Short mmCIF file of C-alpha atoms in Angstrom, two decimals:
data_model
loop_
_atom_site.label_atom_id
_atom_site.label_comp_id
_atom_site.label_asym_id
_atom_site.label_seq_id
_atom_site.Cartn_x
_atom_site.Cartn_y
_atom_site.Cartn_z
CA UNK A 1 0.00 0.00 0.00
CA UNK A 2 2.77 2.52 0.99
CA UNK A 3 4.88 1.71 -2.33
CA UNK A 4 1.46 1.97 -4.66
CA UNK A 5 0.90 5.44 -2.71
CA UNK A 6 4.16 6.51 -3.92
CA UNK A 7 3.63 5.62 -7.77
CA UNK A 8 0.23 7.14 -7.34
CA UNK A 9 2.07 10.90 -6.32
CA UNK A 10 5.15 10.11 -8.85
CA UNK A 11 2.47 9.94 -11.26
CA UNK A 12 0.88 12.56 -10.33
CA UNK A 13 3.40 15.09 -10.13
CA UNK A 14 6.31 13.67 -12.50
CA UNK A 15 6.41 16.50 -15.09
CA UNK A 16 6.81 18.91 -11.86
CA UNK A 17 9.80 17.07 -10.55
CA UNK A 18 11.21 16.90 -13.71
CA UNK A 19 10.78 21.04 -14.20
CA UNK A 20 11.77 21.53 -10.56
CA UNK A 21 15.36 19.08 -11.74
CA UNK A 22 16.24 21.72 -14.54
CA UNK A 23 15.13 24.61 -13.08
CA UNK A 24 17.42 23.91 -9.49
CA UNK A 25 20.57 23.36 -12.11
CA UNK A 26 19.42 26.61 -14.05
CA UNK A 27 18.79 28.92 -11.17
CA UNK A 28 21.83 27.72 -9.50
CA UNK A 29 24.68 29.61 -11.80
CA UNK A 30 26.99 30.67 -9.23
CA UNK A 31 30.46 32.36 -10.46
CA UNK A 32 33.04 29.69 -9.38
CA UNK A 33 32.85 26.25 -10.55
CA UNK A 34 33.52 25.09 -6.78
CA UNK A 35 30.13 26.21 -5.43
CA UNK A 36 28.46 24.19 -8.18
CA UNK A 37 30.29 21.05 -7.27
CA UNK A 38 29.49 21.59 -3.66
CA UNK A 39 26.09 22.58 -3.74
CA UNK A 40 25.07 20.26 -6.62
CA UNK A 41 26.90 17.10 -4.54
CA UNK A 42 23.92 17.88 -1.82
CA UNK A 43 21.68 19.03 -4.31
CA UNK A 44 21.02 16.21 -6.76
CA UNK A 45 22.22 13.27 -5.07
CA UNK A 46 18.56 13.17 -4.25
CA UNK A 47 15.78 13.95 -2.08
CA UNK A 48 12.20 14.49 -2.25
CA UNK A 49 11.41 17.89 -3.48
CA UNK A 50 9.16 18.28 -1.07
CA UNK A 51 8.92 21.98 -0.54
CA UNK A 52 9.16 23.08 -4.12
CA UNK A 53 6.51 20.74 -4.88
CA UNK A 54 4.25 21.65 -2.91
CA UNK A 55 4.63 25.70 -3.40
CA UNK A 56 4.08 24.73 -7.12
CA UNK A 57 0.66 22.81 -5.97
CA UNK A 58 -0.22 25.37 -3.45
CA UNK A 59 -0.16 28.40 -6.00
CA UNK A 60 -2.32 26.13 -8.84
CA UNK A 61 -4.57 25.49 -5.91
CA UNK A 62 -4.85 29.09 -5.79
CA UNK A 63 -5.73 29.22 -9.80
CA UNK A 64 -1.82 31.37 -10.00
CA UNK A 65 -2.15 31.73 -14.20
CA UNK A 66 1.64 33.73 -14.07
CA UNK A 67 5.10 32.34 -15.46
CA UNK A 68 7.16 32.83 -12.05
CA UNK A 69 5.94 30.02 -9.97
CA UNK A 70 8.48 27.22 -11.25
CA UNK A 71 11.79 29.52 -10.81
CA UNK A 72 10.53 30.54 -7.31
CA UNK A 73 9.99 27.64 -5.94
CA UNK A 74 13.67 26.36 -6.21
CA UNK A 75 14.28 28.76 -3.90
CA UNK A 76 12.60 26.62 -1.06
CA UNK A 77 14.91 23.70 -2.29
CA UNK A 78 17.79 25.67 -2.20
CA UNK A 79 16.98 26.98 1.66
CA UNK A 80 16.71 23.64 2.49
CA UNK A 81 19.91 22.13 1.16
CA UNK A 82 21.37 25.15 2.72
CA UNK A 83 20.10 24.22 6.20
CA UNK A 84 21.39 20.62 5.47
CA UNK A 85 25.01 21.51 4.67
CA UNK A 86 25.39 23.83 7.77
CA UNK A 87 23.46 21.05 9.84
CA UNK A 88 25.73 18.35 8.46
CA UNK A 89 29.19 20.25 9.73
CA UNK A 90 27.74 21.91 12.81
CA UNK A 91 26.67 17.74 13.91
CA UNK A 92 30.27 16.15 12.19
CA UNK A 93 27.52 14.08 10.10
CA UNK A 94 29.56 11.65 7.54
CA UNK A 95 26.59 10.50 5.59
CA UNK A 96 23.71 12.25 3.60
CA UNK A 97 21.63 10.62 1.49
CA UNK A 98 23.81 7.23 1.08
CA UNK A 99 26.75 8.95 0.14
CA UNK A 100 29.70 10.79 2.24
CA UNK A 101 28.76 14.33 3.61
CA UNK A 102 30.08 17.36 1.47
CA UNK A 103 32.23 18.93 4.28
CA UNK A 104 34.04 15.00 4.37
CA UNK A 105 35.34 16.03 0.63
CA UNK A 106 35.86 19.43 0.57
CA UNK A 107 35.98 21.14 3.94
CA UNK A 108 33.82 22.74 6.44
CA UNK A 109 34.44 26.51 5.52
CA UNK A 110 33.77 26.01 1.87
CA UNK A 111 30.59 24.04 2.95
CA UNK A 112 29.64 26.78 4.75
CA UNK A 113 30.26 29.34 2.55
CA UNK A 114 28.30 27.50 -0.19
CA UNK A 115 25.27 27.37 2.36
CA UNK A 116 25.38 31.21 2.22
CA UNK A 117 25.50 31.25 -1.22
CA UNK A 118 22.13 29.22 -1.19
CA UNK A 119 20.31 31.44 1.24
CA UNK A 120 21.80 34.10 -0.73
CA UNK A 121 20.44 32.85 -4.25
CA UNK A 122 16.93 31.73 -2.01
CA UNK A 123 16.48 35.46 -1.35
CA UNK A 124 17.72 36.56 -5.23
CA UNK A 125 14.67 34.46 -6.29
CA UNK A 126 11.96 36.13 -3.57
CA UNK A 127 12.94 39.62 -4.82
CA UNK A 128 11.98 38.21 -8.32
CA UNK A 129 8.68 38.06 -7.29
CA UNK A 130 8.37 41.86 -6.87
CA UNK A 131 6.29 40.91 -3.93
CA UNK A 132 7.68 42.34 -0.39
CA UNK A 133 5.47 39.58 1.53
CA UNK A 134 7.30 36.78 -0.13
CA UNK A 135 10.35 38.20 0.81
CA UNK A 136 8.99 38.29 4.53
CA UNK A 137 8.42 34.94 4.18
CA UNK A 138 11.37 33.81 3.57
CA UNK A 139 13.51 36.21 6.17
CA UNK A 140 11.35 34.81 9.15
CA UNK A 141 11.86 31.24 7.71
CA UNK A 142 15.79 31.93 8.27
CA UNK A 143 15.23 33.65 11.15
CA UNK A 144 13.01 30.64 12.47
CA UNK A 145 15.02 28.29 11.07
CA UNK A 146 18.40 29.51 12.56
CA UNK A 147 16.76 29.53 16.05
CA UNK A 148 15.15 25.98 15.92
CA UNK A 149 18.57 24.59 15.21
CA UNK A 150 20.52 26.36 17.71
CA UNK A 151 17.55 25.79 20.53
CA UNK A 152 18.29 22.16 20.00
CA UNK A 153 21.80 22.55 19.98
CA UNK A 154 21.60 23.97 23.05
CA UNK A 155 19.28 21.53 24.54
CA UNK A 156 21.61 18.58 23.03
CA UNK A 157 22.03 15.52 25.56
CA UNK A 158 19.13 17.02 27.81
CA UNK A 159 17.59 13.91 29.34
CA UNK A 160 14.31 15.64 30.62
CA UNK A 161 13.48 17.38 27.05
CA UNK A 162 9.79 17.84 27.78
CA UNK A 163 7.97 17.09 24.60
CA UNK A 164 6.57 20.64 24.68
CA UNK A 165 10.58 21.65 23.83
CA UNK A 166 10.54 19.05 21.30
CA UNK A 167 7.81 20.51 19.37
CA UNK A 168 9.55 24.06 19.21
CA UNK A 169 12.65 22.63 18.29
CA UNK A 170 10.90 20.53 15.13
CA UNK A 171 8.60 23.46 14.51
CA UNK A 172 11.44 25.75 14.08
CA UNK A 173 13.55 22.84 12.19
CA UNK A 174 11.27 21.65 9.54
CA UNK A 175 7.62 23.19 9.91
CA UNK A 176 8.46 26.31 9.26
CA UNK A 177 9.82 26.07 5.73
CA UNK A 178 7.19 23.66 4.82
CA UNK A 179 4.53 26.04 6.39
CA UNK A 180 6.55 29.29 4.24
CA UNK A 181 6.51 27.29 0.99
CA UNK A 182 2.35 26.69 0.96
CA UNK A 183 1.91 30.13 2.52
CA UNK A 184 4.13 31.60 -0.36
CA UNK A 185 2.60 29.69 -2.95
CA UNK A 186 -0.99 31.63 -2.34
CA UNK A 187 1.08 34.90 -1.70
CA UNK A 188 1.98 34.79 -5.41
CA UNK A 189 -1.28 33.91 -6.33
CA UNK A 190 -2.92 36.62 -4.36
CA UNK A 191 -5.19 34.73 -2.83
CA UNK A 192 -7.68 35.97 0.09
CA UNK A 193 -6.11 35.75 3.29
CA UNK A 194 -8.35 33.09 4.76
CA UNK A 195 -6.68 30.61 1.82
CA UNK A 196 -3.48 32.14 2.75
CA UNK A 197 -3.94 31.12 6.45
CA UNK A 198 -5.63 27.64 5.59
CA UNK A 199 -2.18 26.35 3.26
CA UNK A 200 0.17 27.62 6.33
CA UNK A 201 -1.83 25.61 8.43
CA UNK A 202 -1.68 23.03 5.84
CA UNK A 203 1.72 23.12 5.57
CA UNK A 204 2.74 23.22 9.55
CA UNK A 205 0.73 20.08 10.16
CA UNK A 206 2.46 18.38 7.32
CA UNK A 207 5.73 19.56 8.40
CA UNK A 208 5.23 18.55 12.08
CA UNK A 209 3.76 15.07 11.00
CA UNK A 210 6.97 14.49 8.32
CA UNK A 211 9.53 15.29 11.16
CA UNK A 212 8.01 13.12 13.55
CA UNK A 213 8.06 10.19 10.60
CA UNK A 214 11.98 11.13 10.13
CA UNK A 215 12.84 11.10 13.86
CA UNK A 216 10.11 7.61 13.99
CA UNK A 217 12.56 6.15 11.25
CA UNK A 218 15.57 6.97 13.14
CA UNK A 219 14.76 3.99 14.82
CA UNK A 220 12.79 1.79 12.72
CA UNK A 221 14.78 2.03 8.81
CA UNK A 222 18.02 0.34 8.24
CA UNK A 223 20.39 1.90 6.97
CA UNK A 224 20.77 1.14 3.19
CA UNK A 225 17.03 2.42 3.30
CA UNK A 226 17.82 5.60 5.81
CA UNK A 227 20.65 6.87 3.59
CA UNK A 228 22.74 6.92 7.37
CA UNK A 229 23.03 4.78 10.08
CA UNK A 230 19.68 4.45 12.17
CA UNK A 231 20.11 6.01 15.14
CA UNK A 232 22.12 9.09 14.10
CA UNK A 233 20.01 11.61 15.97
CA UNK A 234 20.44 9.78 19.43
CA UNK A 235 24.33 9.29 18.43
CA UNK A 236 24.27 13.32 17.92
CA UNK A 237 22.95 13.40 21.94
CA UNK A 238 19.19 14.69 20.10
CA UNK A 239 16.47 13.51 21.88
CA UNK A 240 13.74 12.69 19.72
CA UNK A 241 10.09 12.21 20.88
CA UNK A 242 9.52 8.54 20.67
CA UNK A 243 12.72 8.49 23.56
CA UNK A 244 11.44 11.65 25.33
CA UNK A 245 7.90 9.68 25.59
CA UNK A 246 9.24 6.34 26.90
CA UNK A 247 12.36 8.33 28.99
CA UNK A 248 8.59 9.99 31.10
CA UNK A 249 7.33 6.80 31.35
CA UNK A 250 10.26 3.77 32.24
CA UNK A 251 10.10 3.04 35.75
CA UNK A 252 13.39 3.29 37.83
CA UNK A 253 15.91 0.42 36.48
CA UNK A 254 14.73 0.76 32.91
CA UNK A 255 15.17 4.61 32.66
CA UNK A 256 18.29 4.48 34.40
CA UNK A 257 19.92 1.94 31.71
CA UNK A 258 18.33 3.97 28.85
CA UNK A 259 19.96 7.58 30.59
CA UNK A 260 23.04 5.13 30.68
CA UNK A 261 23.02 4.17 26.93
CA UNK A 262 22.22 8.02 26.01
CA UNK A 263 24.88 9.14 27.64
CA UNK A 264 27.35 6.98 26.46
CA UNK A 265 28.59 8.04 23.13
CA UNK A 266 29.80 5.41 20.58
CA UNK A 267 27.46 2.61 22.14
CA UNK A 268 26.98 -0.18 20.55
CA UNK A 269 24.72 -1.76 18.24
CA UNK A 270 23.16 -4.48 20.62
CA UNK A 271 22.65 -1.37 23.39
CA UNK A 272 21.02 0.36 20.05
CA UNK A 273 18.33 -2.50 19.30
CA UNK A 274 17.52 -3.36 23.35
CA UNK A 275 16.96 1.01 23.38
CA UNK A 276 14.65 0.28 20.43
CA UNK A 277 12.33 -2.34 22.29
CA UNK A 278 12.35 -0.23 25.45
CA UNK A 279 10.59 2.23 23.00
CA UNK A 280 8.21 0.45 22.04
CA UNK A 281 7.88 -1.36 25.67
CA UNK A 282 6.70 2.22 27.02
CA UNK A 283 4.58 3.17 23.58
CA UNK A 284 7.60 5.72 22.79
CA UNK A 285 7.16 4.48 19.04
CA UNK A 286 3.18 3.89 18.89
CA UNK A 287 2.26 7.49 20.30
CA UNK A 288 4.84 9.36 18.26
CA UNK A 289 3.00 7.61 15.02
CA UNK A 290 0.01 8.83 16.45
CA UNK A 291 0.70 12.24 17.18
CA UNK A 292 2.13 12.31 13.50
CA UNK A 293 -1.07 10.71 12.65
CA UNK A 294 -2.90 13.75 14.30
CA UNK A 295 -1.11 16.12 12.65
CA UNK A 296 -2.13 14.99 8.86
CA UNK A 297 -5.06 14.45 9.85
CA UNK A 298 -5.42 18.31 10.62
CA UNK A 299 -3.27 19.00 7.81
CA UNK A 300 -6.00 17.51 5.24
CA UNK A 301 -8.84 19.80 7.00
CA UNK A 302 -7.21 22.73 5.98
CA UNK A 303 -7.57 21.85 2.67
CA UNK A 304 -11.42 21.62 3.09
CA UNK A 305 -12.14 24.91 1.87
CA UNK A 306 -10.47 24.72 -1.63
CA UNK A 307 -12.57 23.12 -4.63
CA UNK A 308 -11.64 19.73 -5.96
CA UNK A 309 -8.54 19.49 -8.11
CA UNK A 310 -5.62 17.32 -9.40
CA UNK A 311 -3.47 19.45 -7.27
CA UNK A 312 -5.80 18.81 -3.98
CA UNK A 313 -6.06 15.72 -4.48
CA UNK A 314 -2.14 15.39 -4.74
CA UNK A 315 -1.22 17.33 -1.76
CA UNK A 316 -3.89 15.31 0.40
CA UNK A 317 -2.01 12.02 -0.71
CA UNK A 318 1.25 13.88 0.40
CA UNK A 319 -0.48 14.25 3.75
CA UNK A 320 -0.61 10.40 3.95
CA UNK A 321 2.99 9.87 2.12
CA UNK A 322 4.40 11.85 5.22
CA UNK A 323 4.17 9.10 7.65
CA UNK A 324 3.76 5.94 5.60
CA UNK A 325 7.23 6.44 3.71
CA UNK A 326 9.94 4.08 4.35
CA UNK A 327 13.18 7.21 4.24
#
């Protein structure tokens, strides 16, 4: 069922992805030959195209008739991968995506640099739009985005994260660009504000749901379907809510061996899998899923309002992608 939801969005939405491919490599076209190398090894060894995707679907939801809406969307791919090199040096990460980390080739400054370069290029793009609330948009994404990463950071190895601090850290993380790239969409498209208001909401849900399925698989993929080794995040000293659930509820001996196993760096693989069945022991990993599970579930609501269309029914079969995928 999950792989025949797949083909049914691929379908769906092929002749996007392929537009969004050449238009990331066009709108790229950075002055040194360096930055292309580094940007493009994150860039198109890959991933979903999630955001771009769905700013496309959330402007033709809006009936957007204009010719800007594929070039301004790479914009939201480009913040991302820009958020993903930084994260990647900042947390010594060697993998990405199956293949070695672009700091492990070329070196953290130029990697960071380059990440520049992308929020630079992201904001190039907004201006394009001639629309100053875009540009908004995208400045309290960064902003947000910045924050959420150094809040968990800070909070890194904290054994009584409440799952109220969890949600901040996530909503600041990955919501938020999700969230600015629906929002954006009916921006261009000038849509009233109460569709404005309904594809944010839309598209915090669905980012709230899709980092709870990443931090779910953190514990649940292998690695040759992960694209890293599982348990990265808890390696990193990030607590993640299906441990931050079963850490509240273990009784004395069982939450101090799993305190013991988080604060051991380098443990083992055997200490990794006996972790994994204390999660689901203390429903860690069942009420994560369904708090994810809430979250799309509000997510397709918001979509309510807005007549029935290819590109409705394409973003409500994202809703259910986000927490039935298997990476």
């Amino acid at each position: 069922m999950k792989d025949a939801l797949k083909q049914r969005i691929l379908a769906s939405v092929s002749e996007d992805l392929t537009a969004i491919e050449g238009a990331l490599a066009t709108n790229l076209r950075p002055n040194l030959d360096l930055v292309r190398q580094i940007a493009g090894h994150l860039l198109f060894s890959g991933g979903k195209r999630l955001r771009p995707l769905l700013f496309l679907l959330s402007s033709r939801l809006c009936n957007y008739g204009g010719d800007l809406a594929l070039d301004v969307s790479t914009l939201f791919e480009y913040l991302h991968a820009a958020t993903l090199l930084h994260d990647d040096v900042v947390d010594e990460a060697e993998m990405r995506r199956g293949r070695k980390t672009a700091h492990s080739t070329w070196g953290a400054a130029q990697v960071v640099l380059t990440g520049d370069f992308l929020l630079a290029r992201s904001l190039c793009l907004a201006a394009r739009t001639g629309r100053p609330e875009i540009i908004n948009v995208i400045s309290g994404i960064t902003e947000e985005m910045s924050q959420g990463e150094i809040d968990q950071l800070d909070k890194k190895g904290k054994l009584n994260l409440s799952e109220a601090e969890y949600m901040a850290i996530i909503k600041g993380k990955t919501a938020v660009l999700i969230q600015g790239a629906c929002r954006s969409g009916a921006i261009l498209s000038r849509a009233p504000a109460d569709r404005e208001q309904a594809l944010a909401d839309y598209g915090y849900h669905l980012g709230m749901a899709f980092q709870m399925a990443d931090d779910l698989l953190d514990y649940t993929a292998d690695a040759a379907t992960l694209g890293k080794n599982p348990g990265a995040d808890l390696r990193e000293g990030k607590l993640t809510l299906p441990l931050i659930l079963a850490l509240e509820r273990a009784d004395g001996p069982d939450r101090s061996w799993m305190e013991s196993v988080i604060s051991t760096q380098g443990f083992n693989d055997d200490d990794f899998y006996k972790l994994v069945e204390k999660l689901h022991l203390y429903k860690g990993i069942d009420d994560t899923q369904s708090r994810a599970e809430h979250h799309v579930d509000q997510a397709k609501k918001c979509l309510e309002p807005f007549d029935d269309c290819g590109a409705k029914d394409t973003m409500i079969m994202l809703s259910d992608y986000a927490i039935a995928r298997k990476a």
